[in-house]
């Protein structure tokens, strides 16, 4: 049972990690705010004061008022309601993209780091090729090939996020594959699959969690960017990037008279990304062996 013993963190270590995370006030702030975003997304049908798809052309670009707290957009739709429902679309799209990247990237990193040799070299050169392209540009190329749509945008963002996770897991694997507890597991007859999944993978979770959290911030930005360009969420889906795009398409006068239609969706994207980055920094403190002892 060497693999199980080696991967079971002591209770004292877990306590120190918790203290390290909660000592980071920005990380705690990020958890609280992002938790509110998630709660709002789940309760959007209850909290939204209006149907996010209901149009009122007579109220185009009306400023915030007692009835419409954040104003109305280019079709007279309630901006607050669309922001609440947009949280569902943007956050879930980012999470699903990162989940795809985490599964594929972890598998590639585990196999490359464990096997080594030419197998490792081939996989890492493929990752280097993907990293050679700017992430948004590569995502645009993929979506342009597959066709516009939120599903294809999530797939594209997931693909461009794979190399970062794969390289992080591979780096962790290189330092673990010849460790004493791996050798002990082999001597007890454990197969490659058991060693990878039961012994090595749990010990890679620290850097994997940190990288996946930071990747989530980039994924939210990329999803919003693709929707802004018309390649992600399609009208009339309430998505934060698509809301920005709709406001910009209404004309230059938006900058002069209806800035709220741009400010509120952009602010939601910025706050969400900032909070996710704060949480990622908190996890980095938690799993830093020099910081937590």
PDB file of C-alpha atoms in Angstrom:
ATOM      1  CA  UNK A   1       0.000   0.000   0.000  1.00  0.00           C
ATOM      2  CA  UNK A   2       2.986   2.284  -0.520  1.00  0.00           C
ATOM      3  CA  UNK A   3       1.186   4.368  -3.109  1.00  0.00           C
ATOM      4  CA  UNK A   4      -1.740   5.081  -0.792  1.00  0.00           C
ATOM      5  CA  UNK A   5       0.474   5.989   2.147  1.00  0.00           C
ATOM      6  CA  UNK A   6       2.618   8.307   0.094  1.00  0.00           C
ATOM      7  CA  UNK A   7      -0.309  10.292  -1.268  1.00  0.00           C
ATOM      8  CA  UNK A   8      -2.257  10.761   1.973  1.00  0.00           C
ATOM      9  CA  UNK A   9      -1.471  14.314   3.226  1.00  0.00           C
ATOM     10  CA  UNK A  10      -1.008  14.608   6.980  1.00  0.00           C
ATOM     11  CA  UNK A  11      -3.752  16.409   8.852  1.00  0.00           C
ATOM     12  CA  UNK A  12      -1.245  19.007  10.040  1.00  0.00           C
ATOM     13  CA  UNK A  13      -0.223  19.752   6.458  1.00  0.00           C
ATOM     14  CA  UNK A  14      -3.842  20.275   5.442  1.00  0.00           C
ATOM     15  CA  UNK A  15      -4.315  22.649   8.373  1.00  0.00           C
ATOM     16  CA  UNK A  16      -1.226  24.643   7.403  1.00  0.00           C
ATOM     17  CA  UNK A  17      -2.433  24.863   3.818  1.00  0.00           C
ATOM     18  CA  UNK A  18      -5.814  26.154   4.934  1.00  0.00           C
ATOM     19  CA  UNK A  19      -4.146  28.793   7.085  1.00  0.00           C
ATOM     20  CA  UNK A  20      -1.891  29.786   4.198  1.00  0.00           C
ATOM     21  CA  UNK A  21      -4.877  30.268   1.913  1.00  0.00           C
ATOM     22  CA  UNK A  22      -6.987  32.243   4.378  1.00  0.00           C
ATOM     23  CA  UNK A  23      -3.970  34.395   5.235  1.00  0.00           C
ATOM     24  CA  UNK A  24      -4.120  35.683   1.660  1.00  0.00           C
ATOM     25  CA  UNK A  25      -6.860  38.301   1.941  1.00  0.00           C
ATOM     26  CA  UNK A  26      -7.100  38.855  -1.797  1.00  0.00           C
ATOM     27  CA  UNK A  27      -7.658  35.126  -2.329  1.00  0.00           C
ATOM     28  CA  UNK A  28     -10.441  35.115   0.278  1.00  0.00           C
ATOM     29  CA  UNK A  29     -11.949  38.195  -1.361  1.00  0.00           C
ATOM     30  CA  UNK A  30     -11.815  36.408  -4.730  1.00  0.00           C
ATOM     31  CA  UNK A  31     -13.580  33.342  -3.304  1.00  0.00           C
ATOM     32  CA  UNK A  32     -16.340  35.465  -1.781  1.00  0.00           C
ATOM     33  CA  UNK A  33     -16.975  37.550  -4.906  1.00  0.00           C
ATOM     34  CA  UNK A  34     -16.750  34.596  -7.283  1.00  0.00           C
ATOM     35  CA  UNK A  35     -19.056  32.650  -4.981  1.00  0.00           C
ATOM     36  CA  UNK A  36     -21.563  35.491  -5.264  1.00  0.00           C
ATOM     37  CA  UNK A  37     -21.240  35.344  -9.058  1.00  0.00           C
ATOM     38  CA  UNK A  38     -21.903  31.610  -9.042  1.00  0.00           C
ATOM     39  CA  UNK A  39     -24.871  32.015  -6.697  1.00  0.00           C
ATOM     40  CA  UNK A  40     -26.268  34.770  -8.902  1.00  0.00           C
ATOM     41  CA  UNK A  41     -25.836  32.572 -11.968  1.00  0.00           C
ATOM     42  CA  UNK A  42     -27.714  29.697 -10.326  1.00  0.00           C
ATOM     43  CA  UNK A  43     -30.519  31.948  -9.080  1.00  0.00           C
ATOM     44  CA  UNK A  44     -30.724  34.106 -12.221  1.00  0.00           C
ATOM     45  CA  UNK A  45     -34.334  33.073 -13.048  1.00  0.00           C
ATOM     46  CA  UNK A  46     -35.393  34.160  -9.555  1.00  0.00           C
ATOM     47  CA  UNK A  47     -33.271  37.310  -9.255  1.00  0.00           C
ATOM     48  CA  UNK A  48     -33.712  38.749 -12.749  1.00  0.00           C
ATOM     49  CA  UNK A  49     -36.372  41.483 -12.693  1.00  0.00           C
ATOM     50  CA  UNK A  50     -37.208  41.058 -16.408  1.00  0.00           C
ATOM     51  CA  UNK A  51     -37.067  38.476 -19.164  1.00  0.00           C
ATOM     52  CA  UNK A  52     -33.516  38.848 -20.572  1.00  0.00           C
ATOM     53  CA  UNK A  53     -34.861  38.350 -24.097  1.00  0.00           C
ATOM     54  CA  UNK A  54     -37.840  40.747 -23.886  1.00  0.00           C
ATOM     55  CA  UNK A  55     -37.401  43.736 -26.214  1.00  0.00           C
ATOM     56  CA  UNK A  56     -38.704  47.272 -25.781  1.00  0.00           C
ATOM     57  CA  UNK A  57     -37.570  49.299 -28.793  1.00  0.00           C
ATOM     58  CA  UNK A  58     -39.060  52.433 -27.293  1.00  0.00           C
ATOM     59  CA  UNK A  59     -36.591  52.138 -24.419  1.00  0.00           C
ATOM     60  CA  UNK A  60     -33.391  51.771 -26.458  1.00  0.00           C
ATOM     61  CA  UNK A  61     -30.326  52.826 -24.450  1.00  0.00           C
ATOM     62  CA  UNK A  62     -32.384  54.272 -21.637  1.00  0.00           C
ATOM     63  CA  UNK A  63     -30.081  55.117 -18.698  1.00  0.00           C
ATOM     64  CA  UNK A  64     -30.328  53.429 -15.292  1.00  0.00           C
ATOM     65  CA  UNK A  65     -33.580  54.169 -13.512  1.00  0.00           C
ATOM     66  CA  UNK A  66     -35.748  52.880 -10.712  1.00  0.00           C
ATOM     67  CA  UNK A  67     -37.340  50.361 -13.071  1.00  0.00           C
ATOM     68  CA  UNK A  68     -34.225  49.288 -14.963  1.00  0.00           C
ATOM     69  CA  UNK A  69     -31.435  49.560 -12.398  1.00  0.00           C
ATOM     70  CA  UNK A  70     -28.601  49.242 -14.939  1.00  0.00           C
ATOM     71  CA  UNK A  71     -30.420  50.687 -17.925  1.00  0.00           C
ATOM     72  CA  UNK A  72     -31.520  49.139 -21.215  1.00  0.00           C
ATOM     73  CA  UNK A  73     -29.485  47.961 -24.206  1.00  0.00           C
ATOM     74  CA  UNK A  74     -29.749  48.638 -27.952  1.00  0.00           C
ATOM     75  CA  UNK A  75     -33.003  46.639 -28.175  1.00  0.00           C
ATOM     76  CA  UNK A  76     -34.489  47.923 -24.938  1.00  0.00           C
ATOM     77  CA  UNK A  77     -33.672  44.745 -23.018  1.00  0.00           C
ATOM     78  CA  UNK A  78     -32.948  45.029 -19.305  1.00  0.00           C
ATOM     79  CA  UNK A  79     -29.159  45.024 -18.847  1.00  0.00           C
ATOM     80  CA  UNK A  80     -29.274  43.752 -15.255  1.00  0.00           C
ATOM     81  CA  UNK A  81     -31.318  40.712 -16.252  1.00  0.00           C
ATOM     82  CA  UNK A  82     -28.990  39.954 -19.149  1.00  0.00           C
ATOM     83  CA  UNK A  83     -25.942  40.287 -16.900  1.00  0.00           C
ATOM     84  CA  UNK A  84     -27.419  37.813 -14.413  1.00  0.00           C
ATOM     85  CA  UNK A  85     -28.172  35.257 -17.101  1.00  0.00           C
ATOM     86  CA  UNK A  86     -24.870  36.092 -18.784  1.00  0.00           C
ATOM     87  CA  UNK A  87     -23.039  34.950 -15.654  1.00  0.00           C
ATOM     88  CA  UNK A  88     -24.421  31.467 -16.324  1.00  0.00           C
ATOM     89  CA  UNK A  89     -23.168  31.426 -19.893  1.00  0.00           C
ATOM     90  CA  UNK A  90     -19.743  33.021 -19.401  1.00  0.00           C
ATOM     91  CA  UNK A  91     -18.738  31.200 -16.217  1.00  0.00           C
ATOM     92  CA  UNK A  92     -20.026  27.795 -17.294  1.00  0.00           C
ATOM     93  CA  UNK A  93     -18.339  28.154 -20.694  1.00  0.00           C
ATOM     94  CA  UNK A  94     -15.041  29.011 -19.017  1.00  0.00           C
ATOM     95  CA  UNK A  95     -15.326  26.112 -16.565  1.00  0.00           C
ATOM     96  CA  UNK A  96     -16.179  23.572 -19.255  1.00  0.00           C
ATOM     97  CA  UNK A  97     -13.280  24.768 -21.412  1.00  0.00           C
ATOM     98  CA  UNK A  98     -10.839  24.404 -18.517  1.00  0.00           C
ATOM     99  CA  UNK A  99     -12.291  20.996 -17.603  1.00  0.00           C
ATOM    100  CA  UNK A 100     -11.611  19.790 -21.158  1.00  0.00           C
ATOM    101  CA  UNK A 101      -8.101  21.258 -21.084  1.00  0.00           C
ATOM    102  CA  UNK A 102      -7.411  19.747 -17.657  1.00  0.00           C
ATOM    103  CA  UNK A 103      -8.440  16.227 -18.709  1.00  0.00           C
ATOM    104  CA  UNK A 104      -6.509  16.241 -21.986  1.00  0.00           C
ATOM    105  CA  UNK A 105      -3.533  18.207 -20.681  1.00  0.00           C
ATOM    106  CA  UNK A 106      -3.181  16.032 -17.580  1.00  0.00           C
ATOM    107  CA  UNK A 107      -3.254  12.859 -19.669  1.00  0.00           C
ATOM    108  CA  UNK A 108      -0.594  14.214 -22.025  1.00  0.00           C
ATOM    109  CA  UNK A 109       1.580  15.477 -19.184  1.00  0.00           C
ATOM    110  CA  UNK A 110       1.338  12.220 -17.232  1.00  0.00           C
ATOM    111  CA  UNK A 111       2.210  10.040 -20.206  1.00  0.00           C
ATOM    112  CA  UNK A 112       4.983  12.305 -21.471  1.00  0.00           C
ATOM    113  CA  UNK A 113       6.623  12.685 -18.069  1.00  0.00           C
ATOM    114  CA  UNK A 114       6.275   9.006 -17.174  1.00  0.00           C
ATOM    115  CA  UNK A 115       7.459   7.506 -20.462  1.00  0.00           C
ATOM    116  CA  UNK A 116      10.148  10.066 -21.292  1.00  0.00           C
ATOM    117  CA  UNK A 117      12.450   9.566 -24.292  1.00  0.00           C
ATOM    118  CA  UNK A 118      11.158  10.041 -27.834  1.00  0.00           C
ATOM    119  CA  UNK A 119       7.531   9.783 -26.687  1.00  0.00           C
ATOM    120  CA  UNK A 120       8.011  12.762 -24.382  1.00  0.00           C
ATOM    121  CA  UNK A 121       9.897  14.696 -27.066  1.00  0.00           C
ATOM    122  CA  UNK A 122       7.167  14.233 -29.693  1.00  0.00           C
ATOM    123  CA  UNK A 123       4.326  15.252 -27.366  1.00  0.00           C
ATOM    124  CA  UNK A 124       6.188  18.292 -26.048  1.00  0.00           C
ATOM    125  CA  UNK A 125       7.079  19.485 -29.551  1.00  0.00           C
ATOM    126  CA  UNK A 126       3.378  19.303 -30.425  1.00  0.00           C
ATOM    127  CA  UNK A 127       2.634  21.395 -27.330  1.00  0.00           C
ATOM    128  CA  UNK A 128       5.353  23.861 -28.371  1.00  0.00           C
ATOM    129  CA  UNK A 129       3.690  24.249 -31.773  1.00  0.00           C
ATOM    130  CA  UNK A 130       0.389  25.136 -30.099  1.00  0.00           C
ATOM    131  CA  UNK A 131       2.154  27.550 -27.745  1.00  0.00           C
ATOM    132  CA  UNK A 132       3.786  29.296 -30.701  1.00  0.00           C
ATOM    133  CA  UNK A 133       0.414  30.829 -31.623  1.00  0.00           C
ATOM    134  CA  UNK A 134      -1.279  33.533 -29.527  1.00  0.00           C
ATOM    135  CA  UNK A 135      -4.139  31.786 -27.736  1.00  0.00           C
ATOM    136  CA  UNK A 136      -6.909  34.038 -29.041  1.00  0.00           C
ATOM    137  CA  UNK A 137      -5.586  33.855 -32.610  1.00  0.00           C
ATOM    138  CA  UNK A 138      -5.423  30.069 -32.500  1.00  0.00           C
ATOM    139  CA  UNK A 139      -8.919  29.922 -30.992  1.00  0.00           C
ATOM    140  CA  UNK A 140     -10.190  32.168 -33.804  1.00  0.00           C
ATOM    141  CA  UNK A 141      -8.621  29.843 -36.386  1.00  0.00           C
ATOM    142  CA  UNK A 142     -10.259  26.792 -34.817  1.00  0.00           C
ATOM    143  CA  UNK A 143     -13.705  28.391 -34.520  1.00  0.00           C
ATOM    144  CA  UNK A 144     -13.463  29.761 -38.064  1.00  0.00           C
ATOM    145  CA  UNK A 145     -12.848  26.201 -39.258  1.00  0.00           C
ATOM    146  CA  UNK A 146     -15.588  24.580 -37.156  1.00  0.00           C
ATOM    147  CA  UNK A 147     -18.109  27.398 -37.463  1.00  0.00           C
ATOM    148  CA  UNK A 148     -19.265  30.089 -35.008  1.00  0.00           C
ATOM    149  CA  UNK A 149     -21.111  29.035 -31.885  1.00  0.00           C
ATOM    150  CA  UNK A 150     -20.630  28.815 -28.141  1.00  0.00           C
ATOM    151  CA  UNK A 151     -19.916  25.072 -28.216  1.00  0.00           C
ATOM    152  CA  UNK A 152     -17.168  25.438 -30.801  1.00  0.00           C
ATOM    153  CA  UNK A 153     -15.766  28.425 -28.909  1.00  0.00           C
ATOM    154  CA  UNK A 154     -15.511  26.335 -25.729  1.00  0.00           C
ATOM    155  CA  UNK A 155     -13.821  23.532 -27.672  1.00  0.00           C
ATOM    156  CA  UNK A 156     -11.347  25.989 -29.189  1.00  0.00           C
ATOM    157  CA  UNK A 157     -10.495  27.598 -25.847  1.00  0.00           C
ATOM    158  CA  UNK A 158     -10.092  24.146 -24.308  1.00  0.00           C
ATOM    159  CA  UNK A 159      -7.669  23.108 -27.059  1.00  0.00           C
ATOM    160  CA  UNK A 160      -5.501  26.233 -26.771  1.00  0.00           C
ATOM    161  CA  UNK A 161      -5.355  25.777 -22.979  1.00  0.00           C
ATOM    162  CA  UNK A 162      -4.048  22.196 -23.133  1.00  0.00           C
ATOM    163  CA  UNK A 163      -0.306  22.969 -23.593  1.00  0.00           C
ATOM    164  CA  UNK A 164       0.070  24.999 -20.376  1.00  0.00           C
ATOM    165  CA  UNK A 165      -1.526  22.293 -18.250  1.00  0.00           C
ATOM    166  CA  UNK A 166       0.349  19.512 -20.044  1.00  0.00           C
ATOM    167  CA  UNK A 167       3.722  21.167 -19.447  1.00  0.00           C
ATOM    168  CA  UNK A 168       3.000  21.831 -15.774  1.00  0.00           C
ATOM    169  CA  UNK A 169       1.954  18.208 -15.147  1.00  0.00           C
ATOM    170  CA  UNK A 170       4.938  16.901 -17.111  1.00  0.00           C
ATOM    171  CA  UNK A 171       7.332  19.025 -15.045  1.00  0.00           C
ATOM    172  CA  UNK A 172       5.839  17.633 -11.842  1.00  0.00           C
ATOM    173  CA  UNK A 173       6.054  14.096 -13.220  1.00  0.00           C
ATOM    174  CA  UNK A 174       9.749  14.357 -14.060  1.00  0.00           C
ATOM    175  CA  UNK A 175      10.508  15.105 -10.430  1.00  0.00           C
ATOM    176  CA  UNK A 176       8.310  12.273  -9.144  1.00  0.00           C
ATOM    177  CA  UNK A 177       8.715   9.317 -11.492  1.00  0.00           C
ATOM    178  CA  UNK A 178      11.938   8.073  -9.884  1.00  0.00           C
ATOM    179  CA  UNK A 179      10.939   8.823  -6.283  1.00  0.00           C
ATOM    180  CA  UNK A 180      11.196   6.172  -3.576  1.00  0.00           C
ATOM    181  CA  UNK A 181       7.467   5.547  -3.255  1.00  0.00           C
ATOM    182  CA  UNK A 182       7.130   4.985  -7.014  1.00  0.00           C
ATOM    183  CA  UNK A 183       9.965   2.454  -6.870  1.00  0.00           C
ATOM    184  CA  UNK A 184       8.275   0.836  -3.864  1.00  0.00           C
ATOM    185  CA  UNK A 185       4.979   0.574  -5.767  1.00  0.00           C
ATOM    186  CA  UNK A 186       6.751  -1.051  -8.707  1.00  0.00           C
ATOM    187  CA  UNK A 187       8.506  -3.527  -6.438  1.00  0.00           C
ATOM    188  CA  UNK A 188       5.105  -4.536  -5.038  1.00  0.00           C
ATOM    189  CA  UNK A 189       3.863  -5.360  -8.537  1.00  0.00           C
ATOM    190  CA  UNK A 190       1.804  -2.251  -9.280  1.00  0.00           C
ATOM    191  CA  UNK A 191       1.135  -1.762 -12.975  1.00  0.00           C
ATOM    192  CA  UNK A 192       1.769   1.402 -14.951  1.00  0.00           C
ATOM    193  CA  UNK A 193      -1.873   2.479 -14.816  1.00  0.00           C
ATOM    194  CA  UNK A 194      -2.057   2.097 -11.053  1.00  0.00           C
ATOM    195  CA  UNK A 195       1.208   3.975 -10.567  1.00  0.00           C
ATOM    196  CA  UNK A 196       0.039   6.811 -12.791  1.00  0.00           C
ATOM    197  CA  UNK A 197      -3.459   7.184 -11.323  1.00  0.00           C
ATOM    198  CA  UNK A 198      -2.983   6.163  -7.694  1.00  0.00           C
ATOM    199  CA  UNK A 199       0.574   7.283  -6.964  1.00  0.00           C
ATOM    200  CA  UNK A 200       1.721  10.001  -9.354  1.00  0.00           C
ATOM    201  CA  UNK A 201      -1.479  11.873 -10.240  1.00  0.00           C
ATOM    202  CA  UNK A 202      -2.407  12.785  -6.626  1.00  0.00           C
ATOM    203  CA  UNK A 203       1.079  14.227  -6.163  1.00  0.00           C
ATOM    204  CA  UNK A 204       0.626  16.407  -9.263  1.00  0.00           C
ATOM    205  CA  UNK A 205      -2.653  17.896  -8.048  1.00  0.00           C
ATOM    206  CA  UNK A 206      -1.044  20.921  -6.383  1.00  0.00           C
ATOM    207  CA  UNK A 207       0.521  22.497  -9.470  1.00  0.00           C
ATOM    208  CA  UNK A 208      -2.401  21.239 -11.570  1.00  0.00           C
ATOM    209  CA  UNK A 209      -4.948  23.080  -9.416  1.00  0.00           C
ATOM    210  CA  UNK A 210      -2.893  26.277  -9.531  1.00  0.00           C
ATOM    211  CA  UNK A 211      -2.493  26.143 -13.308  1.00  0.00           C
ATOM    212  CA  UNK A 212      -6.133  25.212 -13.929  1.00  0.00           C
ATOM    213  CA  UNK A 213      -7.306  28.143 -11.798  1.00  0.00           C
ATOM    214  CA  UNK A 214      -5.105  30.616 -13.656  1.00  0.00           C
ATOM    215  CA  UNK A 215      -6.183  29.048 -16.950  1.00  0.00           C
ATOM    216  CA  UNK A 216      -9.821  29.665 -15.985  1.00  0.00           C
ATOM    217  CA  UNK A 217      -9.168  33.407 -15.917  1.00  0.00           C
ATOM    218  CA  UNK A 218      -7.693  33.270 -19.416  1.00  0.00           C
ATOM    219  CA  UNK A 219     -10.561  31.060 -20.607  1.00  0.00           C
ATOM    220  CA  UNK A 220     -13.197  33.551 -19.419  1.00  0.00           C
ATOM    221  CA  UNK A 221     -11.376  36.306 -21.317  1.00  0.00           C
ATOM    222  CA  UNK A 222     -11.028  34.178 -24.457  1.00  0.00           C
ATOM    223  CA  UNK A 223     -14.692  33.142 -24.432  1.00  0.00           C
ATOM    224  CA  UNK A 224     -15.714  36.789 -24.057  1.00  0.00           C
ATOM    225  CA  UNK A 225     -13.312  37.812 -26.835  1.00  0.00           C
ATOM    226  CA  UNK A 226     -14.669  35.199 -29.242  1.00  0.00           C
ATOM    227  CA  UNK A 227     -18.237  36.227 -28.464  1.00  0.00           C
ATOM    228  CA  UNK A 228     -17.268  39.874 -28.967  1.00  0.00           C
ATOM    229  CA  UNK A 229     -15.961  38.961 -32.427  1.00  0.00           C
ATOM    230  CA  UNK A 230     -19.179  37.116 -33.252  1.00  0.00           C
ATOM    231  CA  UNK A 231     -17.569  33.661 -33.081  1.00  0.00           C
ATOM    232  CA  UNK A 232     -18.847  32.597 -29.660  1.00  0.00           C
ATOM    233  CA  UNK A 233     -22.315  33.019 -28.184  1.00  0.00           C
ATOM    234  CA  UNK A 234     -24.805  34.034 -30.850  1.00  0.00           C
ATOM    235  CA  UNK A 235     -27.667  36.515 -30.513  1.00  0.00           C
ATOM    236  CA  UNK A 236     -29.841  36.707 -28.541  1.00  0.00           C
ATOM    237  CA  UNK A 237     -27.880  34.636 -25.957  1.00  0.00           C
ATOM    238  CA  UNK A 238     -26.973  36.857 -22.977  1.00  0.00           C
ATOM    239  CA  UNK A 239     -23.190  36.517 -22.704  1.00  0.00           C
ATOM    240  CA  UNK A 240     -20.948  39.254 -21.355  1.00  0.00           C
ATOM    241  CA  UNK A 241     -18.666  39.444 -24.397  1.00  0.00           C
ATOM    242  CA  UNK A 242     -21.617  39.312 -26.781  1.00  0.00           C
ATOM    243  CA  UNK A 243     -23.302  42.123 -24.815  1.00  0.00           C
ATOM    244  CA  UNK A 244     -20.234  44.283 -25.374  1.00  0.00           C
ATOM    245  CA  UNK A 245     -20.293  43.449 -29.069  1.00  0.00           C
ATOM    246  CA  UNK A 246     -23.995  44.322 -29.403  1.00  0.00           C
ATOM    247  CA  UNK A 247     -23.413  47.690 -27.737  1.00  0.00           C
ATOM    248  CA  UNK A 248     -20.437  48.520 -29.983  1.00  0.00           C
ATOM    249  CA  UNK A 249     -22.369  47.630 -33.113  1.00  0.00           C
ATOM    250  CA  UNK A 250     -25.067  50.153 -32.230  1.00  0.00           C
ATOM    251  CA  UNK A 251     -22.756  53.006 -33.261  1.00  0.00           C
ATOM    252  CA  UNK A 252     -20.184  55.465 -31.978  1.00  0.00           C
ATOM    253  CA  UNK A 253     -22.804  57.451 -30.093  1.00  0.00           C
ATOM    254  CA  UNK A 254     -22.786  54.709 -27.457  1.00  0.00           C
ATOM    255  CA  UNK A 255     -19.456  56.094 -26.211  1.00  0.00           C
ATOM    256  CA  UNK A 256     -20.980  59.544 -25.836  1.00  0.00           C
ATOM    257  CA  UNK A 257     -24.460  58.949 -24.466  1.00  0.00           C
ATOM    258  CA  UNK A 258     -24.847  55.308 -23.375  1.00  0.00           C
ATOM    259  CA  UNK A 259     -21.539  54.298 -21.816  1.00  0.00           C
ATOM    260  CA  UNK A 260     -23.358  52.162 -19.237  1.00  0.00           C
ATOM    261  CA  UNK A 261     -24.153  49.585 -21.946  1.00  0.00           C
ATOM    262  CA  UNK A 262     -20.400  49.016 -22.323  1.00  0.00           C
ATOM    263  CA  UNK A 263     -19.212  49.605 -18.767  1.00  0.00           C
ATOM    264  CA  UNK A 264     -21.377  47.052 -16.946  1.00  0.00           C
ATOM    265  CA  UNK A 265     -20.591  43.949 -19.102  1.00  0.00           C
ATOM    266  CA  UNK A 266     -16.914  44.927 -19.247  1.00  0.00           C
ATOM    267  CA  UNK A 267     -16.858  45.393 -15.482  1.00  0.00           C
ATOM    268  CA  UNK A 268     -18.318  41.929 -14.918  1.00  0.00           C
ATOM    269  CA  UNK A 269     -15.636  40.334 -17.104  1.00  0.00           C
ATOM    270  CA  UNK A 270     -12.866  42.292 -15.371  1.00  0.00           C
ATOM    271  CA  UNK A 271     -14.081  41.485 -11.843  1.00  0.00           C
ATOM    272  CA  UNK A 272     -14.556  37.780 -12.598  1.00  0.00           C
ATOM    273  CA  UNK A 273     -11.092  37.441 -14.151  1.00  0.00           C
ATOM    274  CA  UNK A 274      -9.491  39.427 -11.320  1.00  0.00           C
ATOM    275  CA  UNK A 275     -11.121  37.255  -8.648  1.00  0.00           C
ATOM    276  CA  UNK A 276     -10.075  34.031 -10.356  1.00  0.00           C
ATOM    277  CA  UNK A 277      -6.495  35.335 -10.521  1.00  0.00           C
ATOM    278  CA  UNK A 278      -6.631  36.189  -6.816  1.00  0.00           C
ATOM    279  CA  UNK A 279      -7.764  32.633  -6.052  1.00  0.00           C
ATOM    280  CA  UNK A 280      -4.994  31.236  -8.244  1.00  0.00           C
ATOM    281  CA  UNK A 281      -2.425  33.273  -6.310  1.00  0.00           C
ATOM    282  CA  UNK A 282      -3.887  31.903  -3.077  1.00  0.00           C
ATOM    283  CA  UNK A 283      -3.563  28.317  -4.307  1.00  0.00           C
ATOM    284  CA  UNK A 284      -0.001  29.044  -5.389  1.00  0.00           C
ATOM    285  CA  UNK A 285       0.801  30.071  -1.814  1.00  0.00           C
ATOM    286  CA  UNK A 286      -0.888  26.934  -0.496  1.00  0.00           C
ATOM    287  CA  UNK A 287       1.043  24.500  -2.677  1.00  0.00           C
ATOM    288  CA  UNK A 288       4.385  26.294  -2.533  1.00  0.00           C
ATOM    289  CA  UNK A 289       6.632  23.950  -0.504  1.00  0.00           C
ATOM    290  CA  UNK A 290       8.785  26.904   0.563  1.00  0.00           C
ATOM    291  CA  UNK A 291       5.808  28.832   1.921  1.00  0.00           C
ATOM    292  CA  UNK A 292       3.914  26.007   3.671  1.00  0.00           C
ATOM    293  CA  UNK A 293       5.969  23.964   6.129  1.00  0.00           C
TER     294      UNK A 293
END
